[in-house]
Amino acid sequence: MTSSSSSTAGAIPVFYSAIHQDRDAEFRRSAPPKRIIKEGRKETVMGCTNCGRLDGEGVTLKKCTGCTLVCYCSKECQKENWPHHKIHCSSSLGAGIQPLIKSITGNPMLSHYIQICLSLQFHLHTLPLLSPTKRTSLLRAPLFAHINVGIEPTQITDFMNLYTFTESKEWDKDREEMEMEMDGMMQLHTLVSPWPGMPERVPTQTNLEIWKHARKAADEDDAKDRAVVLVQFVNDFKQAITCPIVVGEDAVDSAMRAEPFTMCSALTGKQTKKPLTVATCFEYINTHIRSDKKDRLCLRAPMRGVDKDLIRNAGRDIQLHAPQALRVKMQREHVYISHPISVFSDSNTNTNTNRAHAPAPAHAPAPEREAGPVLAEDRQIEGNPELPQAGHEPPKMNRAERRRLQRELQKEQKRRK
């Protein structure tokens, strides 16, 4: 699979990728039916952005007409919250992340793994070792967590174009001229609590009221011995969705057992085990979402300008929390390490400035393809994992030729779907 940018004249970045033959079958086995997710989405109740009052409990919430993303129970609440909201009140955010977060919390499998992460983060699986008094005091205390999220391209090549060619938007212009929309998907970046390196965030009175309401509801459902965590899903500090999550018994038991994940390389067939951690749970969740080609999980959304800018800022090494969180994700997850970028310059170019590579940790192992045989061609779903032979130089391509190639690739992708 190939693509290019005018920022590297006379060079073609080549992205190699492969997908395991059992991926689709594994996804179908583990993903819940779409109707279950839709039913779970309906259970989500919206609250006033300013005071936290829930919709239907004596009030009817109304959306902000400027962005249609936040809701208020009264004009007074909207006026009081306006100094904070006006910074990000814009129609450029589209539908925002709210529908996607509903799909995550309404998905029993994804919700289970997020609860495992919370159990590990707050050491809830170790509470049985404490005295009953100490255990009760911890469970009755408000817990707060912050999860950085983002919308990334479903095609890894699109992601690498945005990350690598940070100063050029020719790729976007070419897609617009061909009326090609860049498909995106929800991804989890990092979980932090407390929140280091971020603007100081003290739980507001609204946060506490939401937690108290959730704690009371959990007690009424015979979950007095379960922790309630107020989780804030944050998208580049432009939008935040706050959700109270009750950490269930099954999630705590899974954290106690700590069974490792088994990972199988699509290139070599080699299996490796990864310990159960917040990072590996996030990688499993993100991989599961990436495997969903038909939007069964309801976690697909068009890429917005702000989503592309976040990826470009990560490529520029911008030292802000959101780009840093994305870079942490790229360093830990195998999909980025196993999709290197090779840039071949023409014979008249003597500089190495056009050679780019995906960021990988210093301790990253050698490419897995050396550890075993490459899978047969019928097992290669996206692209050819074989590396080019030494001395190979692809022909130069002008803009018209690149467009033609992109159209052919788009048709091929649609045919495979």
Coordinates of C-alpha atoms in Angstrom, one line a residue, residues 46-361:
M46 CA -27.7 13.2 30.5
G47 CA -27.1 15.7 33.2
C48 CA -26.8 19.5 33.3
T49 CA -23.3 20.6 32.5
N50 CA -23.4 23.2 35.2
C51 CA -25.2 21.7 38.2
G52 CA -25.4 18.0 37.3
R53 CA -29.2 17.7 37.6
L54 CA -30.4 14.7 35.6
D55 CA -32.7 14.9 32.6
G56 CA -36.2 13.8 33.6
E57 CA -35.8 14.4 37.3
G58 CA -38.0 17.4 37.4
V59 CA -36.2 19.2 34.6
T60 CA -35.9 18.9 30.8
L61 CA -32.4 19.6 29.5
K62 CA -31.8 21.7 26.5
K63 CA -28.8 21.7 24.3
C64 CA -26.5 24.7 23.7
T65 CA -27.4 26.1 20.3
G66 CA -23.8 27.0 19.5
C67 CA -22.3 23.6 19.6
T68 CA -25.3 21.3 20.5
L69 CA -22.9 19.2 22.6
V70 CA -23.6 20.4 26.2
C71 CA -27.0 20.5 28.0
Y72 CA -28.4 22.8 30.6
C73 CA -31.4 22.6 32.9
S74 CA -32.1 26.4 32.8
K75 CA -30.9 29.6 31.3
E76 CA -29.4 30.5 34.7
C77 CA -27.1 27.4 34.6
Q78 CA -26.1 28.2 31.0
K79 CA -25.3 31.8 31.9
E80 CA -23.3 30.7 34.9
N81 CA -21.3 28.1 32.9
W82 CA -20.7 30.3 29.9
P83 CA -17.3 31.8 30.9
H84 CA -15.9 28.2 31.0
H85 CA -17.9 26.8 28.0
K86 CA -17.3 29.7 25.5
I87 CA -13.7 28.7 24.9
H88 CA -14.7 25.5 23.1
C89 CA -18.3 26.3 22.0
S90 CA -18.0 25.6 18.3
S91 CA -19.8 23.7 15.6
S92 CA -16.4 22.4 14.3
L93 CA -16.6 19.5 16.9
G94 CA -19.5 18.0 14.9
A95 CA -21.4 15.4 16.9
G96 CA -18.5 15.2 19.4
I97 CA -17.5 12.1 21.3
Q98 CA -20.7 11.8 23.3
P99 CA -22.4 9.1 21.0
L100 CA -19.1 7.2 21.0
I101 CA -18.7 7.2 24.8
K102 CA -22.3 6.0 25.0
S103 CA -21.4 3.1 22.8
I104 CA -18.4 2.2 25.1
T105 CA -20.3 2.3 28.4
G106 CA -23.2 0.5 26.7
N107 CA -21.0 -2.3 25.5
P108 CA -20.8 -5.0 28.2
M109 CA -17.5 -6.3 27.0
L110 CA -15.7 -3.0 26.7
S111 CA -17.2 -1.7 29.9
H112 CA -15.9 -4.9 31.7
Y113 CA -12.3 -4.2 30.5
I114 CA -12.6 -0.5 31.6
Q115 CA -13.7 -1.7 35.0
I116 CA -10.7 -4.0 35.1
C117 CA -8.5 -1.0 34.4
L118 CA -10.1 1.0 37.2
S119 CA -9.6 -2.0 39.6
L120 CA -5.9 -2.1 38.7
Q121 CA -5.5 1.7 38.8
F122 CA -7.1 2.0 42.3
H123 CA -5.9 -1.4 43.6
L124 CA -9.5 -2.5 44.2
H125 CA -8.5 -6.1 43.7
T126 CA -6.3 -5.9 46.8
L127 CA -9.1 -4.6 49.1
P128 CA -9.9 -8.1 50.5
L129 CA -6.5 -8.0 52.2
L130 CA -7.5 -4.9 54.3
S131 CA -9.5 -4.8 57.5
P132 CA -13.3 -4.5 57.0
T133 CA -13.3 -1.0 58.5
K134 CA -10.5 0.2 56.2
R135 CA -12.1 -1.5 53.2
T136 CA -15.4 0.2 53.8
S137 CA -13.9 3.6 54.2
L138 CA -12.1 3.3 50.9
L139 CA -15.2 2.1 49.0
R140 CA -17.3 5.0 50.4
A141 CA -14.8 7.6 49.2
P142 CA -15.2 9.4 45.9
L143 CA -12.7 8.1 43.2
F144 CA -11.9 10.1 40.1
A145 CA -10.1 9.1 36.9
H146 CA -9.3 10.7 33.6
I147 CA -9.2 8.8 30.3
N148 CA -7.7 10.5 27.2
V149 CA -9.5 9.5 24.1
G150 CA -9.3 10.4 20.4
I151 CA -10.7 9.6 17.0
E152 CA -8.1 8.1 14.7
P153 CA -8.2 7.0 11.0
T154 CA -9.4 3.4 10.5
Q155 CA -6.5 2.9 8.0
I156 CA -3.1 2.9 9.6
T157 CA -1.7 4.5 6.4
D158 CA -3.9 7.6 6.8
F159 CA -2.7 7.9 10.4
M160 CA 1.0 7.7 9.4
N161 CA 0.4 10.3 6.7
L162 CA -1.0 12.7 9.3
Y163 CA 1.7 11.9 11.8
T164 CA 4.6 12.1 9.4
F165 CA 3.7 14.9 7.1
T166 CA 2.7 17.4 9.8
E167 CA 3.2 20.5 7.7
S168 CA 1.5 19.4 4.5
K169 CA -2.3 19.0 4.0
E170 CA -2.0 17.9 0.3
W171 CA -3.2 14.4 1.3
D172 CA -6.4 15.9 2.8
K173 CA -6.9 18.1 -0.3
D174 CA -6.5 15.2 -2.6
R175 CA -9.1 13.2 -0.7
E176 CA -11.5 16.2 -0.7
E177 CA -11.1 16.6 -4.5
M178 CA -11.9 12.9 -4.9
E179 CA -14.8 13.3 -2.4
M180 CA -13.3 10.7 -0.2
E181 CA -14.2 10.9 3.5
M182 CA -11.6 9.8 6.0
D183 CA -13.2 7.2 8.3
G184 CA -12.4 7.4 12.0
M185 CA -12.8 5.3 15.1
M186 CA -12.7 5.8 18.8
Q187 CA -9.4 5.0 20.6
L188 CA -8.4 5.1 24.2
H189 CA -5.0 6.7 24.9
T190 CA -4.2 6.8 28.6
L191 CA -5.8 6.6 32.0
V192 CA -4.5 8.8 34.8
S193 CA -5.5 9.4 38.4
P194 CA -4.3 11.7 39.8
W195 CA -3.7 13.7 36.7
P196 CA 0.0 14.6 36.4
G197 CA 1.2 17.2 33.9
M198 CA -2.3 18.6 33.4
P199 CA -4.0 21.8 34.5
E200 CA -4.9 21.4 38.1
R201 CA -8.3 19.7 38.3
V202 CA -10.1 19.7 41.7
P203 CA -13.4 17.8 41.8
T204 CA -16.1 20.3 41.4
Q205 CA -19.3 20.4 43.4
T206 CA -21.1 19.1 40.3
N207 CA -18.7 16.1 40.1
L208 CA -19.4 15.3 43.8
E209 CA -23.1 15.5 43.3
I210 CA -22.9 13.1 40.3
W211 CA -20.8 10.7 42.3
K212 CA -23.2 10.9 45.3
H213 CA -26.2 10.2 43.0
A214 CA -24.3 7.2 41.5
R215 CA -23.2 5.9 44.9
K216 CA -26.8 6.1 46.2
A217 CA -28.1 4.2 43.1
A218 CA -25.4 1.5 43.5
D219 CA -26.4 1.1 47.2
E220 CA -30.0 0.6 46.2
D221 CA -28.9 -2.1 43.7
D222 CA -27.1 -4.1 46.5
A223 CA -23.7 -2.9 45.4
K224 CA -22.6 -1.3 48.7
D225 CA -19.4 -3.3 48.6
R226 CA -18.5 -2.0 45.1
A227 CA -16.5 1.1 44.3
V228 CA -18.0 3.9 42.2
V229 CA -15.5 5.8 40.1
L230 CA -16.3 9.0 38.3
V231 CA -14.5 8.7 34.9
Q232 CA -14.0 11.7 32.7
F233 CA -13.4 10.9 29.0
V234 CA -11.5 13.8 27.6
N235 CA -10.9 14.6 23.9
D236 CA -7.9 17.0 23.7
F237 CA -9.5 19.2 26.4
K238 CA -12.1 20.3 23.9
Q239 CA -14.8 18.1 25.1
A240 CA -15.2 16.0 28.3
I241 CA -17.9 13.4 29.1
T242 CA -18.2 12.4 32.8
C243 CA -19.6 9.0 33.6
P244 CA -20.0 7.2 37.0
I245 CA -18.9 3.6 36.7
V246 CA -19.5 0.9 39.2
V247 CA -16.6 -1.6 39.3
G248 CA -18.3 -4.9 39.3
E249 CA -17.3 -8.2 41.0
D250 CA -16.4 -9.9 37.8
A251 CA -13.9 -7.1 36.9
V252 CA -12.3 -7.2 40.3
D253 CA -12.0 -11.0 40.1
S254 CA -10.4 -10.7 36.6
A255 CA -7.9 -8.2 38.0
M256 CA -7.1 -10.6 40.9
R257 CA -6.5 -13.6 38.5
A258 CA -4.4 -11.4 36.2
E259 CA -4.5 -13.8 33.3
P260 CA -2.2 -12.5 30.5
F261 CA -3.2 -11.6 27.0
T262 CA -2.0 -13.8 24.2
M263 CA -0.9 -11.9 21.1
C264 CA -0.4 -13.5 17.7
S265 CA 1.7 -11.8 14.9
A266 CA -0.1 -11.6 11.5
L267 CA 3.3 -11.7 9.9
T268 CA 5.0 -14.7 11.5
G269 CA 2.2 -16.5 13.4
K270 CA 4.4 -16.2 16.6
Q271 CA 2.5 -16.0 19.9
T272 CA 3.6 -13.8 22.8
K273 CA 2.0 -13.2 26.2
K274 CA 1.5 -9.8 27.8
P275 CA 0.7 -9.3 31.5
L276 CA -2.6 -7.8 32.5
T277 CA -2.1 -4.1 33.0
V278 CA -4.0 -0.9 32.2
A279 CA -1.8 -0.5 29.1
T280 CA -2.5 -4.0 27.8
C281 CA -6.2 -3.7 28.5
F282 CA -6.3 -0.5 26.5
E283 CA -4.4 -2.1 23.6
Y284 CA -6.8 -5.0 23.6
I285 CA -9.8 -2.6 23.5
N286 CA -8.2 -0.5 20.8
T287 CA -7.4 -3.5 18.7
H288 CA -10.9 -4.8 19.1
I289 CA -12.3 -1.5 17.9
R290 CA -9.9 -1.5 15.0
S291 CA -11.1 -5.0 13.9
D292 CA -14.7 -3.7 13.6
K293 CA -15.0 -3.2 9.8
K294 CA -18.8 -2.9 9.7
D295 CA -19.3 -0.6 12.7
R296 CA -21.0 -3.3 14.8
L297 CA -19.7 -1.5 17.9
C298 CA -21.1 1.9 16.8
L299 CA -17.6 3.4 17.4
R300 CA -16.9 4.8 13.9
A301 CA -17.1 8.5 13.1
P302 CA -15.8 10.8 10.3
M303 CA -12.4 12.3 11.0
R304 CA -12.8 16.0 11.9
G305 CA -10.2 18.7 11.5
V306 CA -9.5 18.7 15.3
D307 CA -8.8 15.0 15.2
K308 CA -6.3 15.3 12.4
D309 CA -4.7 18.3 14.2
L310 CA -4.2 16.2 17.3
I311 CA -2.3 13.6 15.3
R312 CA -0.2 16.2 13.6
N313 CA 0.6 17.8 16.9
A314 CA 1.8 14.5 18.2
G315 CA 4.1 14.2 15.1
R316 CA 5.4 17.7 15.7
D317 CA 6.4 16.6 19.3
I318 CA 4.2 19.3 20.8
Q319 CA 4.6 19.2 24.6
L320 CA 1.0 19.4 25.6
H321 CA -0.9 16.7 27.5
A322 CA -3.1 15.4 24.7
P323 CA -0.3 14.9 22.1
Q324 CA 1.9 13.4 24.7
A325 CA -0.9 10.9 25.6
L326 CA -1.2 9.9 22.0
R327 CA 2.6 9.4 21.7
V328 CA 2.5 7.2 24.8
K329 CA -0.2 5.1 23.1
M330 CA 2.0 4.8 19.9
Q331 CA 5.0 3.7 21.9
R332 CA 3.1 0.9 23.7
E333 CA 0.9 -0.6 21.0
H334 CA 2.1 -3.1 18.5
V335 CA 0.2 -1.8 15.6
Y336 CA 2.4 1.3 15.3
I337 CA 5.7 -0.5 15.8
S338 CA 4.8 -3.2 13.3
H339 CA 3.9 -0.7 10.5
P340 CA 7.2 1.1 9.8
I341 CA 7.4 3.8 7.1
S342 CA 10.1 3.3 4.4
V343 CA 10.8 6.3 2.3
F344 CA 12.8 5.7 -1.0
S345 CA 14.4 8.8 -2.5
D346 CA 15.4 9.0 -6.2
S347 CA 19.0 8.7 -7.3
N348 CA 19.4 12.5 -7.5
T349 CA 18.7 13.0 -3.8
N350 CA 21.6 12.7 -1.4
T351 CA 19.9 13.8 1.7
N352 CA 18.4 11.6 4.4
T353 CA 15.9 14.2 5.5
N354 CA 13.1 12.4 3.7
R355 CA 13.5 9.2 5.6
A356 CA 10.8 8.9 8.3
H357 CA 9.9 6.2 10.7
A358 CA 7.1 5.5 13.2
P359 CA 8.1 6.3 16.8
A360 CA 9.1 3.2 18.7
P361 CA 10.6 2.8 22.2

